[in-house]
Amino acid sequence: MPETELVILRELLAREPAYVSGATLAEKLHMSRVSVWMHMEKLRAQGFTFEASTARGYRIATRPAGLHLALVEAYLKGRRHLPIQLLDEVDSTNDEAARQLASGRTAPFVILARQQTRGRGRRGRPWHSEPNGNLYSSFAFRPRLSPDRMAVFTLWMGANICELIANFSKLTPGLKWPNDILFDGRKAGGMLTEARIDADEIHDLVFGLGLNVNGPAAAWPGELARRATSLAEQSTAALDLNRFTAALIGRVVLAYEQFVAGDHKATFADLWQKYDVLRGQPVALLHGEQRIAGTAMGIDDAGSLLLRTGHGRLQRFHAGDVTIEKRP
Ligand code: BTN
């Protein structure tokens, strides 16, 4: 998006619902009012409509439905952010980010897509990725961290994203170890962190987040309709996907910087516990062929799940799928 159109959008968004005069925009952009009008035509071509009043100026009447790069960038304002690429369709934003890292693109950056044709979840499971107002995003970094820090990284990101959702929407999400975002037992989001490791160091790191924002989960195929939900289904109205995406990018960048600097240590345990839906629950953990039953006791410093199993033994697990069992 050319800078001029971005400046116009920022001004209009910042003053909403008030009007911004053509003269103010012209002065800000050091151009004539006719030129301003011509740039607004370009925004119209992208799906914006404006209310224009000779006395008061312009304001946004309607905006493009769905994810729109200029709107995300305009909402980011001066906040920390990374180069953003928005694709109409891609196989998987995680795969695209990994390909770009492998081809030498400077990190960090973020890949967003309106639709994925081969969205992936943990353990190679598919991630349903229709173009229906949901978020498919991958953040690419080159952190040079020790690989054993990856587990905590995903959990730290999950807790930060829950905090963001809670602040943004006033909803109360839950975290199911290691990477599910839930509402009342239904999944609204998942995270997939993947890395290329060399000589015992993480070189390329891709953090992927799929989040059902405005999608009508009930319309999804088969099992998903019962097991999935979206933020919109939990609220009274649809969420502003572009404003949310901007807030997400700001939060992920900050959380990443804190993690690399080791500054997450002071707050991580409390933040995780705030959203942990497993703690104190009777659970079963499937780990390969094994099924281990116990009571979830939170996580340890390395991000492993703690289970109190038979005879009061405390066991830690660094991988597995957890289900909450009915209390006897
Ligand atoms: C899971 O719950 O198993 C993780 C799901 C992660 C899905 C996201 S959508 C954006 C990114 N691209 C992918 O192919 N996967 C992640």
Coordinates of C-alpha atoms and ligand atoms in Angstrom, one line a residue:
M1 CA 0.0 0.0 0.0
P2 CA 1.5 3.3 -1.0
E3 CA 2.3 5.6 2.0
T4 CA -0.1 8.3 0.9
E5 CA -3.2 6.0 1.1
L6 CA -1.9 4.7 4.4
V7 CA -1.6 8.2 5.9
I8 CA -5.2 9.0 4.7
L9 CA -6.5 5.8 6.3
R10 CA -4.7 6.5 9.6
E11 CA -6.0 10.0 9.8
L12 CA -9.6 8.9 9.1
L13 CA -9.4 6.0 11.5
A14 CA -7.9 8.1 14.2
R15 CA -10.7 10.7 14.0
E16 CA -13.6 8.3 13.7
P17 CA -16.6 9.0 13.9
A18 CA -15.7 12.6 13.2
Y19 CA -14.9 13.9 9.7
V20 CA -11.4 15.0 8.5
S21 CA -11.4 18.0 6.2
G22 CA -9.8 17.7 2.8
A23 CA -7.6 20.7 3.8
T24 CA -6.2 18.9 6.8
L25 CA -5.4 15.8 4.6
A26 CA -3.9 18.0 1.9
E27 CA -1.7 19.9 4.4
K28 CA -0.6 16.6 6.1
L29 CA 0.4 15.1 2.8
H30 CA 1.8 18.3 1.2
M31 CA -0.4 17.9 -1.8
S32 CA -3.5 19.6 -3.4
R33 CA -7.0 18.7 -2.4
V34 CA -7.5 17.3 -5.9
S35 CA -4.6 14.9 -5.4
V36 CA -6.0 13.8 -2.0
W37 CA -9.3 13.1 -3.8
M38 CA -7.5 11.0 -6.4
H39 CA -5.8 8.9 -3.7
M40 CA -9.2 8.4 -2.1
E41 CA -10.4 7.1 -5.4
K42 CA -7.7 4.4 -5.2
L43 CA -9.0 3.5 -1.7
R44 CA -12.5 3.3 -3.2
A45 CA -11.3 0.8 -5.8
Q46 CA -10.1 -1.4 -2.9
G47 CA -13.6 -1.5 -1.3
F48 CA -13.8 1.5 0.9
T49 CA -16.6 4.0 0.6
F50 CA -16.5 7.5 2.1
E51 CA -19.1 10.0 3.3
A52 CA -18.1 13.3 1.9
S53 CA -19.5 16.6 3.2
T54 CA -18.4 20.0 1.7
A55 CA -18.4 21.6 5.1
R56 CA -16.9 18.9 7.2
G57 CA -14.7 16.7 4.9
Y58 CA -14.5 12.9 4.8
R59 CA -15.1 9.9 7.0
I60 CA -15.1 6.2 6.3
A61 CA -18.6 4.9 5.5
T62 CA -17.9 1.2 4.8
R63 CA -14.6 -0.7 4.7
P64 CA -13.7 -3.9 2.8
A65 CA -15.0 -7.1 4.4
G66 CA -12.3 -9.5 5.5
L67 CA -8.6 -9.1 6.0
H68 CA -7.1 -6.0 4.3
L69 CA -3.4 -5.2 4.4
A70 CA -3.8 -1.4 4.5
L71 CA -6.3 -1.5 7.4
V72 CA -4.0 -3.8 9.4
E73 CA -1.1 -1.4 8.8
A74 CA -3.1 1.6 9.5
Y75 CA -4.2 0.2 12.9
L76 CA -0.6 -0.7 13.7
K77 CA 0.2 3.0 13.6
G78 CA 3.6 3.6 15.1
R79 CA 3.6 0.4 17.2
R80 CA 6.3 -2.2 16.8
H81 CA 5.7 -4.4 13.8
L82 CA 7.2 -6.4 11.1
P83 CA 6.9 -6.5 7.3
I84 CA 3.5 -8.0 6.6
Q85 CA 2.6 -10.1 3.5
L86 CA -1.1 -10.9 2.9
L87 CA -1.8 -13.7 0.5
D88 CA -5.2 -14.5 -0.9
E89 CA -4.5 -18.2 -0.9
V90 CA -1.5 -20.3 0.1
D91 CA -0.9 -24.0 0.9
S92 CA 0.1 -23.2 4.5
T93 CA 1.4 -19.9 6.0
N94 CA 3.9 -21.9 8.0
D95 CA 5.2 -23.6 4.9
E96 CA 5.4 -20.2 3.0
A97 CA 7.2 -18.6 5.9
A98 CA 9.7 -21.6 6.1
R99 CA 10.3 -21.4 2.3
Q100 CA 11.0 -17.6 2.5
L101 CA 13.3 -18.1 5.4
A102 CA 15.1 -20.9 3.6
S103 CA 15.5 -18.7 0.5
G104 CA 17.3 -16.1 2.7
R105 CA 14.6 -13.4 3.3
T106 CA 15.5 -11.1 6.2
A107 CA 13.5 -12.0 9.3
P108 CA 11.4 -11.1 11.2
F109 CA 8.3 -11.0 9.0
V110 CA 4.7 -12.2 9.0
I111 CA 2.7 -14.1 6.5
L112 CA -1.1 -13.8 6.6
A113 CA -3.5 -15.6 4.3
R114 CA -7.3 -15.4 3.7
Q115 CA -7.4 -19.1 2.9
Q116 CA -5.1 -22.1 3.2
T117 CA -5.3 -25.2 1.0
R118 CA -3.1 -27.4 3.2
G119 CA -3.3 -25.8 6.6
R120 CA -1.6 -28.0 9.1
G121 CA -2.0 -28.7 12.8
R122 CA 0.1 -30.6 15.3
R123 CA 1.1 -34.2 14.3
G124 CA 0.3 -33.5 10.6
R125 CA -3.4 -33.1 11.3
P126 CA -5.2 -30.8 8.8
W127 CA -6.3 -27.3 9.9
H128 CA -9.6 -26.4 8.3
S129 CA -8.9 -23.1 6.6
E130 CA -11.8 -21.7 4.6
P131 CA -11.9 -18.1 3.6
N132 CA -14.6 -17.2 6.2
G133 CA -13.3 -14.4 8.3
N134 CA -10.8 -16.5 10.3
L135 CA -7.1 -15.8 10.8
Y136 CA -4.2 -17.8 9.4
S137 CA -0.9 -16.3 10.3
S138 CA 2.8 -17.3 10.6
F139 CA 5.6 -15.3 12.2
A140 CA 9.1 -15.9 11.0
F141 CA 12.2 -15.3 13.2
R142 CA 15.8 -16.2 13.3
P143 CA 16.5 -16.3 17.1
R144 CA 19.6 -18.5 17.6
L145 CA 18.2 -20.1 20.7
S146 CA 18.8 -23.5 22.2
P147 CA 16.1 -25.9 20.9
D148 CA 15.1 -27.0 24.4
R149 CA 13.5 -23.5 24.8
M150 CA 10.9 -24.2 22.0
A151 CA 8.3 -25.8 24.3
V152 CA 8.1 -22.8 26.6
F153 CA 8.1 -20.5 23.6
T154 CA 4.9 -21.9 22.3
L155 CA 3.3 -21.9 25.7
W156 CA 4.4 -18.3 26.4
M157 CA 3.0 -17.2 23.0
G158 CA -0.3 -19.0 23.8
A159 CA -0.7 -17.3 27.1
N160 CA 0.1 -13.9 25.5
I161 CA -2.5 -14.5 22.8
C162 CA -5.1 -15.4 25.4
E163 CA -4.3 -12.2 27.2
L164 CA -4.7 -10.3 24.0
I165 CA -8.1 -12.0 23.2
A166 CA -9.3 -11.3 26.8
N167 CA -8.3 -7.6 26.6
F168 CA -9.6 -7.1 23.1
S169 CA -12.9 -8.9 23.3
K170 CA -13.7 -9.2 27.0
L171 CA -14.0 -13.0 26.4
T172 CA -12.3 -15.5 28.7
P173 CA -10.4 -18.0 26.6
G174 CA -8.7 -21.1 28.1
L175 CA -5.5 -22.8 27.2
K176 CA -5.2 -26.6 26.9
W177 CA -1.6 -27.7 27.1
P178 CA 0.3 -27.5 24.9
N179 CA -1.3 -25.4 22.2
D180 CA -5.1 -25.2 22.1
I181 CA -7.2 -22.1 22.7
L182 CA -10.6 -23.1 23.9
F183 CA -14.0 -21.7 25.0
D184 CA -16.0 -24.1 27.1
G185 CA -14.2 -27.1 25.8
R186 CA -14.5 -26.1 22.1
K187 CA -11.4 -25.2 20.2
A188 CA -11.1 -21.7 18.7
G189 CA -7.4 -21.7 17.9
G190 CA -4.2 -23.6 17.7
M191 CA -0.5 -22.9 17.5
L192 CA 2.2 -24.7 15.6
T193 CA 5.8 -23.8 16.2
E194 CA 8.3 -25.2 13.8
A195 CA 12.1 -24.8 13.6
R196 CA 15.1 -25.5 11.5
I197 CA 17.8 -26.6 13.9
D198 CA 21.5 -26.5 13.0
A199 CA 24.5 -27.3 15.2
D200 CA 22.3 -27.4 18.3
E201 CA 20.8 -23.9 17.6
I202 CA 17.4 -22.8 16.3
H203 CA 18.1 -21.0 13.1
D204 CA 14.7 -20.5 11.5
L205 CA 11.7 -20.3 13.7
V206 CA 8.1 -20.2 12.4
F207 CA 5.3 -19.5 14.9
G208 CA 1.9 -20.3 13.3
L209 CA -1.5 -19.3 14.7
G210 CA -4.8 -20.3 13.4
L211 CA -7.7 -18.5 15.1
N212 CA -11.4 -18.8 14.4
V213 CA -12.4 -15.2 14.6
N214 CA -15.6 -14.5 12.6
G215 CA -16.1 -17.9 11.0
P216 CA -19.4 -19.6 11.7
A217 CA -17.9 -22.8 13.2
A218 CA -21.4 -24.5 13.3
A219 CA -21.4 -24.6 9.5
W220 CA -18.1 -26.6 9.4
P221 CA -18.0 -30.2 8.2
G222 CA -18.6 -33.3 10.4
E223 CA -17.0 -33.5 13.8
L224 CA -15.7 -29.9 13.6
A225 CA -19.1 -28.4 14.0
R226 CA -19.3 -29.9 17.4
R227 CA -15.7 -29.5 18.5
A228 CA -14.9 -26.0 17.2
T229 CA -16.0 -22.5 18.0
S230 CA -15.0 -19.0 17.0
L231 CA -14.6 -15.7 18.9
A232 CA -17.7 -14.3 17.1
E233 CA -19.8 -17.3 18.3
Q234 CA -18.8 -16.5 21.8
S235 CA -19.6 -12.8 21.5
T236 CA -22.6 -10.8 20.6
A237 CA -21.1 -9.4 17.4
A238 CA -18.4 -10.0 14.8
L239 CA -14.9 -8.8 15.7
D240 CA -13.0 -6.3 13.7
L241 CA -10.5 -8.7 12.1
N242 CA -8.2 -6.1 10.9
R243 CA -7.9 -4.3 14.2
F244 CA -7.5 -7.6 16.0
T245 CA -4.8 -8.7 13.5
A246 CA -2.9 -5.4 14.1
A247 CA -3.1 -5.9 17.9
L248 CA -1.9 -9.5 17.4
I249 CA 1.1 -8.5 15.5
G250 CA 2.1 -5.9 18.1
R251 CA 1.7 -8.5 20.9
V252 CA 3.5 -11.3 19.2
V253 CA 6.5 -9.0 18.4
L254 CA 6.7 -7.8 22.0
A255 CA 6.3 -11.4 23.4
Y256 CA 9.0 -12.7 21.1
E257 CA 11.4 -9.9 22.2
Q258 CA 10.7 -10.6 25.8
F259 CA 11.2 -14.3 25.3
V260 CA 14.6 -13.9 23.6
A261 CA 15.8 -11.5 26.3
G262 CA 14.6 -14.0 29.0
D263 CA 12.2 -11.4 30.4
H264 CA 9.3 -13.8 30.2
K265 CA 10.5 -15.7 33.2
A266 CA 9.1 -13.3 35.8
T267 CA 5.5 -13.5 34.5
F268 CA 5.2 -16.7 32.5
A269 CA 4.0 -19.1 35.2
D270 CA 1.3 -16.7 36.4
L271 CA 0.1 -15.9 32.9
W272 CA -0.1 -19.6 32.0
Q273 CA -2.0 -20.4 35.2
K274 CA -4.5 -17.6 34.5
Y275 CA -5.7 -19.4 31.4
D276 CA -4.8 -23.1 32.1
V277 CA -8.0 -25.1 31.9
L278 CA -6.4 -28.4 32.9
R279 CA -5.0 -27.6 36.3
G280 CA -6.8 -29.6 39.0
Q281 CA -8.8 -31.6 36.4
P282 CA -8.8 -35.4 36.0
V283 CA -7.1 -36.0 32.6
A284 CA -5.9 -38.7 30.3
L285 CA -2.7 -38.2 28.3
L286 CA -2.2 -40.1 25.1
H287 CA 1.5 -40.6 24.4
G288 CA 2.2 -43.0 21.5
E289 CA 0.6 -46.2 22.6
Q290 CA 0.5 -45.2 26.2
R291 CA -2.5 -43.8 28.0
I292 CA -1.7 -42.2 31.3
A293 CA -4.5 -41.0 33.7
G294 CA -4.0 -38.5 36.4
T295 CA -4.7 -35.1 37.8
A296 CA -3.2 -32.1 35.9
M297 CA -0.9 -30.1 38.2
G298 CA 0.2 -27.3 35.8
I299 CA 3.5 -27.1 34.0
D300 CA 7.1 -27.0 35.0
D301 CA 9.8 -24.5 34.0
A302 CA 10.6 -26.4 30.8
G303 CA 6.9 -26.4 29.7
S304 CA 6.3 -30.0 30.5
L305 CA 2.9 -31.1 31.8
L306 CA 2.8 -32.3 35.4
L307 CA 0.4 -35.1 36.2
R308 CA -0.3 -36.6 39.6
T309 CA -0.7 -40.2 38.8
G310 CA -1.6 -43.3 40.9
H311 CA 0.0 -43.4 44.4
G312 CA 0.5 -39.6 44.4
R313 CA 3.5 -39.7 42.0
L314 CA 4.2 -36.5 40.1
Q315 CA 5.2 -37.3 36.5
R316 CA 6.2 -34.8 33.8
F317 CA 5.4 -35.2 30.1
H318 CA 6.9 -33.1 27.3
A319 CA 4.5 -34.4 24.6
G320 CA 1.1 -35.9 24.2
D321 CA -2.6 -35.3 23.6
V322 CA -4.7 -34.5 26.6
T323 CA -8.4 -35.1 27.2
I324 CA -10.3 -34.0 30.3
E325 CA -12.0 -36.9 31.9
K326 CA -15.4 -36.9 33.7
R327 CA -14.9 -36.8 37.5
P328 CA -15.7 -40.3 38.9
Ligands
BTN1 C1 -3.0 -27.3 16.1 O1 -4.0 -27.0 16.9 O2 -2.7 -28.5 16.0 C2 -2.2 -26.2 15.5 C3 -2.9 -25.5 14.4 C4 -2.1 -24.4 13.7 C5 -2.8 -23.8 12.5 C6 -2.1 -22.7 12.0 S1 -3.0 -21.8 10.7 C7 -1.6 -20.8 10.3 C8 -0.4 -21.8 10.3 N1 -0.3 -22.4 9.1 C9 -0.5 -23.8 9.2 O3 -0.5 -24.6 8.2 N2 -0.7 -24.1 10.4 C10 -0.7 -22.9 11.3

